[in-house]
């Protein structure tokens, strides 16, 4: 009997579905860093699990996107974010449990590495999956980047680690509720209260059980948070530790931009002036405003700029600068012009 | 050399705070709790002093700030010495050490080892927060364009209210940039990484105050566990390492509320006055400080009316202390109070459309307010399904239901009312179309909820530990020391 039970358990755990898995030949797109599948028509309901064997040059992050016959845009809402490890490894995604937009007919998949490094797809199949792939998918999802890797938005919101698309908190709420209910039932059976007042003792016991479950569950979440802090510590250690404040600024602002800001700080007159920054880079004012104090970003005081700092300008900005004299030049893409715009 | 300068720079507000707490708190309290309070109060007093000097047209630099600070510290120390209240809490150190040594030779239970593990975990988080703050320069959005820029303006020009600083600050007070500018003055250079040391110090102080206020009513193990749980909020940890003002606001509001609850429990006036002092400094951190204090005033009034009417004089004193500490900002035309009165007048006299929003970024003249159900839905998602607050809000509900008997028979109901008023204020703040987007996109709502998160945990911890220990506290809610069971 035991042998049969064990056999059935192993069978359920490992048995691939009876439906046939579909091979997906991912290919590199020339000139791009992502891999894409051919155009397909895959029923998302019948094929919930993607099994990948990847060969990665280094550990990092990647995102799997898809489009459906109804919605043909690759976008973050239709994606799964995951960690990659260097070397050859298998990855399982029970996508339908992780993302509600795995619906309808799936037309194409792409895998986009985030950061440096190369990814090669050694094999890719899609099918119904097994209990093993389901558990593996949930496990990887929990330890995945959502809620662990900081984004530009982390200053406002930190996601909790998900399991099968739901916050881990939800499972803990159920656990606490279940602990309370079971304890209450057991204590009522044990004490057999005859009056309404007599139910107080089992209720107090159940309350204590709920509180102890809360403490235990929260301690686990706290340890999980500590693990995340440790990962962030490692990142910042590699990025900033042991560097001078100048090197740290260069790391934070970008070395090229930092050199230009230093050049501007040295070149601009000693007396505070109003300045503007023309650049194609993202949010150049942020570091510029801070670094160049006591000089004043003209927009802050609603005045015209005495100087315009130009750092890799856009074609439009170059047109606007025509006719203004160059005050100082670091190179052809980095210079300061004089003038009131 | 820069490390020595940094230590000196930090010691100045700490000594100022120690001398102020010596005058204010005449009882023996742990040196760690006194140190934590000294940092918070000292930093606040230093910032307010710098702001006052700047309003008087005095240029802010190391010498000009140091002279009145040292003089004030000396005066407070002389006063405390004369009235024999001078205390740095050092007398508690031998007890602390003998307790520690005594434990080494004992046979230990699992609780002993568990306590040590928790202490190590809390210690590691504190080390991480200091590392995170000090290893990297200011890189976060608001911290760069607002607080960081103003701090550098103060350091570079010696003035606070320059034209640029006023534009960048908007309706926000200046304690955060003043605190950072003080560090730059002390170390003699603009070093935005080191300037952030004020935030991990506030975080560490918050942990100590939380622990030492919880400890009298429960075992060390349980107090440590809940202190460790306080380190599990990622948003608080993240903000302890950057230069936003939200961690400071969290520190001053939560510690103020914890001391207020302590006063509700035990009628020791210094709890009430410490709370008033902390709320007063909190008014000088962010514009939300004033409504948060307003909520505390409502709860204090209810408590005085129903529980301790004879303490009304002390209640008024607390009110005056807060108003006095924050007067330079409270009554300025940029304060929340001014904006709030402006919005009230706009409602009474609709022709006056140009009013300040209650939450920066929104306007009160936008059409179509969101439905209450939508507000609660989005707020609920932020409260229950993200990691920011772990399972705090669920636990708050569970505790409030299962501990209802204890809560409504004791002073704890005033803690509950304070939390509910704050939540209602958050819903109100997002109830117009202009600010609603900050609830939906999650940019502001979590930071507003952060201010009271430590206090909510403290409240939950109090209820849980009382119920788990199967004995209710000897709750003194009336002046006649009536025991409420």
Short mmCIF file of N, CA and C in Angstrom, two decimals, chain A residues 160 166-181 210 213-214 217-218 221, chain B residues 233 379-398:
data_model
loop_
_atom_site.label_atom_id
_atom_site.label_comp_id
_atom_site.label_asym_id
_atom_site.label_seq_id
_atom_site.Cartn_x
_atom_site.Cartn_y
_atom_site.Cartn_z
N UNK A 160 5.45 43.30 -2.16
CA UNK A 160 5.78 42.14 -1.34
C UNK A 160 6.08 40.98 -2.29
N UNK A 166 0.03 36.21 -6.16
CA UNK A 166 -0.54 36.91 -5.01
C UNK A 166 0.54 37.28 -4.00
N UNK A 167 0.32 38.41 -3.33
CA UNK A 167 1.25 38.83 -2.27
C UNK A 167 1.33 37.73 -1.21
N UNK A 168 2.53 37.51 -0.69
CA UNK A 168 2.71 36.49 0.35
C UNK A 168 1.88 36.84 1.58
N UNK A 169 1.59 38.13 1.74
CA UNK A 169 0.76 38.56 2.88
C UNK A 169 -0.60 37.86 2.89
N UNK A 170 -1.17 37.69 1.70
CA UNK A 170 -2.51 37.09 1.60
C UNK A 170 -2.51 35.69 2.23
N UNK A 171 -1.46 34.91 1.92
CA UNK A 171 -1.38 33.54 2.46
C UNK A 171 -1.26 33.58 3.99
N UNK A 172 -0.52 34.60 4.46
CA UNK A 172 -0.35 34.71 5.93
C UNK A 172 -1.66 35.13 6.60
N UNK A 173 -2.45 35.96 5.92
CA UNK A 173 -3.76 36.33 6.50
C UNK A 173 -4.61 35.06 6.67
N UNK A 174 -4.58 34.23 5.63
CA UNK A 174 -5.35 32.97 5.70
C UNK A 174 -4.83 32.08 6.83
N UNK A 175 -3.51 32.02 6.93
CA UNK A 175 -2.89 31.18 7.97
C UNK A 175 -3.33 31.64 9.36
N UNK A 176 -3.30 32.96 9.58
CA UNK A 176 -3.67 33.50 10.90
C UNK A 176 -5.16 33.20 11.18
N UNK A 177 -5.97 33.42 10.17
CA UNK A 177 -7.41 33.16 10.31
C UNK A 177 -7.68 31.70 10.62
N UNK A 178 -6.95 30.84 9.90
CA UNK A 178 -7.12 29.39 10.07
C UNK A 178 -6.67 28.97 11.47
N UNK A 179 -5.54 29.51 11.92
CA UNK A 179 -5.02 29.17 13.25
C UNK A 179 -6.04 29.55 14.32
N UNK A 180 -6.63 30.73 14.18
CA UNK A 180 -7.63 31.19 15.15
C UNK A 180 -8.85 30.27 15.14
N UNK A 181 -9.35 29.98 13.95
CA UNK A 181 -10.57 29.18 13.83
C UNK A 181 -10.35 27.77 14.38
N UNK A 210 -3.85 32.98 17.74
CA UNK A 210 -3.77 33.90 16.60
C UNK A 210 -2.60 34.87 16.78
N UNK A 213 0.64 33.12 16.17
CA UNK A 213 0.82 32.89 14.72
C UNK A 213 1.26 34.19 14.04
N UNK A 214 0.64 35.30 14.47
CA UNK A 214 1.02 36.61 13.91
C UNK A 214 2.51 36.86 14.13
N UNK A 217 4.59 34.51 11.94
CA UNK A 217 4.51 34.87 10.50
C UNK A 217 5.31 36.14 10.24
N UNK A 218 5.15 37.10 11.13
CA UNK A 218 5.83 38.39 10.92
C UNK A 218 7.35 38.24 11.07
N UNK A 221 8.59 37.20 7.83
CA UNK A 221 8.63 38.33 6.90
C UNK A 221 9.80 39.26 7.22
N UNK B 233 9.97 47.00 8.21
CA UNK B 233 9.26 47.82 7.22
C UNK B 233 10.26 48.37 6.19
N UNK B 379 -6.61 52.60 -0.96
CA UNK B 379 -5.89 52.65 0.32
C UNK B 379 -5.71 51.23 0.87
N UNK B 380 -6.76 50.43 0.76
CA UNK B 380 -6.70 49.03 1.23
C UNK B 380 -5.62 48.24 0.53
N UNK B 381 -5.50 48.41 -0.77
CA UNK B 381 -4.46 47.70 -1.52
C UNK B 381 -3.07 48.07 -1.00
N UNK B 382 -2.88 49.37 -0.78
CA UNK B 382 -1.58 49.82 -0.27
C UNK B 382 -1.32 49.26 1.13
N UNK B 383 -2.37 49.16 1.91
CA UNK B 383 -2.20 48.75 3.31
C UNK B 383 -1.97 47.24 3.45
N UNK B 384 -2.63 46.46 2.61
CA UNK B 384 -2.66 45.02 2.88
C UNK B 384 -1.82 44.15 1.94
N UNK B 385 -1.57 44.59 0.72
CA UNK B 385 -0.94 43.65 -0.22
C UNK B 385 0.50 44.02 -0.61
N UNK B 386 1.01 45.11 -0.10
CA UNK B 386 2.40 45.46 -0.41
C UNK B 386 3.28 45.13 0.79
N UNK B 387 4.60 45.18 0.55
CA UNK B 387 5.52 44.81 1.63
C UNK B 387 5.77 45.95 2.60
N UNK B 388 5.43 47.17 2.17
CA UNK B 388 5.80 48.35 2.96
C UNK B 388 5.45 48.21 4.44
N UNK B 389 4.24 47.69 4.69
CA UNK B 389 3.79 47.59 6.09
C UNK B 389 3.67 46.14 6.53
N UNK B 390 4.25 45.23 5.76
CA UNK B 390 4.15 43.80 6.06
C UNK B 390 2.69 43.47 6.38
N UNK B 391 2.43 42.85 7.56
CA UNK B 391 1.03 42.51 7.85
C UNK B 391 0.45 43.45 8.93
N UNK B 392 1.08 44.62 9.08
CA UNK B 392 0.72 45.55 10.17
C UNK B 392 -0.77 45.88 10.22
N UNK B 393 -1.36 46.27 9.08
CA UNK B 393 -2.73 46.77 9.12
C UNK B 393 -3.74 45.64 9.35
N UNK B 394 -3.39 44.47 8.85
CA UNK B 394 -4.24 43.30 9.13
C UNK B 394 -4.19 43.01 10.63
N UNK B 395 -2.98 43.05 11.18
CA UNK B 395 -2.81 42.79 12.61
C UNK B 395 -3.55 43.85 13.43
N UNK B 396 -3.50 45.08 12.97
CA UNK B 396 -4.21 46.16 13.67
C UNK B 396 -5.71 45.84 13.76
N UNK B 397 -6.27 45.34 12.65
CA UNK B 397 -7.70 45.00 12.66
C UNK B 397 -7.97 43.81 13.59
N UNK B 398 -7.12 42.78 13.45
CA UNK B 398 -7.29 41.57 14.28
C UNK B 398 -7.20 41.94 15.77
#
